[in-house]
């Protein structure tokens, strides 16, 4: 009898997904959800041909050099800045991610965070819980208008387009976007969005939403200079990646009221949060949960597992990010 290939599932995952993988592989799992150090990950990968990762596992050139048997890394995330993709390609290792299955859920959350930020939901809830609500007043927690306002989206991929549709079709917003490449005319029309420069977007938008992938060029896309271009009444929402915003500069801008408010689901160096962000009232903070609904997380885990099965059993990954020479 042929022995099954060995794979590592690097973080805790739905038991159904482990069961599915066990039909095809000898599975080393981590249901205690211990975060592996780089050394521990390399050690656990010895003798493994595949690994199921999340954003917390870094696949670096040095790790790849220590794991010559590895053939595929399947990320349970659409973002893959934890992968050194060029190093994976030269090492002959296939990389996969989980596009599409989380688009609408993540766009829903982006919109929820925008609304919570503009309408000051977290700040007013803390006020109520603290027992400070003694009477109504005409301007109590008066925030920014969402319907009919100007939405600026930086990064117009699948999730950005989902947010644009929600804004234009659901809330009558005027949608501006900037992206490395403008959308084709038909997609632009479906999103009712207009391509503008980053400067025009920052100066014009009432709400700025960040949905671009992280890369070295995208580092600190929003820093002190960009915040200074924004309207003092504007809000900023980051559901993309930590590092796209300079969190220290943002905390200062929120404290000085350079902008009105921010909503953040991702942070530089998360799960650590810049201490200044924890002390300013006009920011809504969530722990990287934009894709977190049970059906979506199940679909993401299912697709990552199917990529391992597709490639290692049937010779073809479903959603590859690279095509290393065989
Ligand atoms: C994940 C994400 O939850 O898909 C992404 O890129 O940021 C989230 O949906 C996270 O990366 C865990 O892997």
Short mmCIF file of N, CA and C and ligand atoms in Angstrom, two decimals, residues 53-56 75-80 98 102 106 239-241 266 288 290-292 297 300, ligand 1:
data_model
loop_
_atom_site.label_atom_id
_atom_site.label_comp_id
_atom_site.label_asym_id
_atom_site.label_seq_id
_atom_site.Cartn_x
_atom_site.Cartn_y
_atom_site.Cartn_z
N UNK A 53 -1.42 27.17 5.98
CA UNK A 53 -0.98 28.30 6.80
C UNK A 53 -2.11 29.31 6.97
N UNK A 54 -1.89 30.24 7.89
CA UNK A 54 -2.73 31.44 8.00
C UNK A 54 -1.77 32.62 7.92
N UNK A 55 -2.29 33.82 8.08
CA UNK A 55 -1.43 35.00 8.00
C UNK A 55 -0.32 35.02 9.04
N UNK A 56 -0.41 34.18 10.07
CA UNK A 56 0.59 34.26 11.14
C UNK A 56 1.86 33.42 10.87
N UNK A 75 -2.45 29.10 1.87
CA UNK A 75 -2.78 30.11 2.87
C UNK A 75 -4.28 30.21 3.03
N UNK A 76 -4.77 30.20 4.28
CA UNK A 76 -6.20 30.43 4.53
C UNK A 76 -6.41 31.94 4.68
N UNK A 77 -6.20 32.66 3.60
CA UNK A 77 -6.34 34.12 3.56
C UNK A 77 -6.22 34.54 2.11
N UNK A 78 -6.84 35.65 1.77
CA UNK A 78 -6.65 36.16 0.41
C UNK A 78 -5.33 36.92 0.33
N UNK A 79 -4.97 37.62 1.43
CA UNK A 79 -3.69 38.33 1.48
C UNK A 79 -2.57 37.32 1.70
N UNK A 80 -1.40 37.61 1.15
CA UNK A 80 -0.31 36.63 1.28
C UNK A 80 1.02 37.33 1.53
N UNK A 98 -6.91 32.33 -0.80
CA UNK A 98 -8.36 32.03 -0.84
C UNK A 98 -9.15 33.25 -1.34
N UNK A 102 -14.31 35.21 0.33
CA UNK A 102 -14.50 36.16 1.44
C UNK A 102 -14.87 37.57 0.98
N UNK A 106 -16.25 40.41 3.64
CA UNK A 106 -15.27 41.43 4.01
C UNK A 106 -15.77 42.82 3.62
N UNK A 239 -9.21 48.18 6.44
CA UNK A 239 -9.49 46.73 6.56
C UNK A 239 -8.47 45.95 5.73
N UNK A 240 -7.37 46.64 5.32
CA UNK A 240 -6.42 46.01 4.40
C UNK A 240 -5.35 45.22 5.16
N UNK A 241 -4.32 45.90 5.60
CA UNK A 241 -3.23 45.27 6.34
C UNK A 241 -2.59 46.32 7.23
N UNK A 266 -7.03 46.31 11.31
CA UNK A 266 -5.66 45.78 11.16
C UNK A 266 -4.67 46.81 11.67
N UNK A 288 -8.95 42.29 13.66
CA UNK A 288 -8.76 41.59 12.37
C UNK A 288 -9.84 40.53 12.14
N UNK A 290 -12.52 41.05 9.74
CA UNK A 290 -13.36 41.42 8.58
C UNK A 290 -13.94 40.20 7.84
N UNK A 291 -13.22 39.08 7.82
CA UNK A 291 -13.75 37.90 7.12
C UNK A 291 -14.44 36.93 8.07
N UNK A 292 -14.63 37.36 9.33
CA UNK A 292 -15.06 36.40 10.35
C UNK A 292 -16.57 36.21 10.42
N UNK A 297 -15.45 31.70 7.01
CA UNK A 297 -14.23 31.06 7.50
C UNK A 297 -14.19 29.58 7.08
N UNK A 300 -13.18 29.54 3.46
CA UNK A 300 -11.74 29.82 3.31
C UNK A 300 -10.91 28.59 3.66
C1 LIG B 1 -7.71 36.33 7.52
C2 LIG B 1 -7.30 38.25 5.89
O1 LIG B 1 -8.62 36.12 8.53
O2 LIG B 1 -7.82 36.91 4.03
C3 LIG B 1 -7.09 37.78 4.49
O3 LIG B 1 -6.19 38.29 3.83
O4 LIG B 1 -6.76 39.22 6.27
C4 LIG B 1 -8.23 37.55 6.81
O5 LIG B 1 -9.38 37.19 6.11
C5 LIG B 1 -6.34 36.35 8.10
O6 LIG B 1 -5.35 36.75 7.22
C6 LIG B 1 -5.98 34.96 8.66
O7 LIG B 1 -5.32 34.14 7.77
#
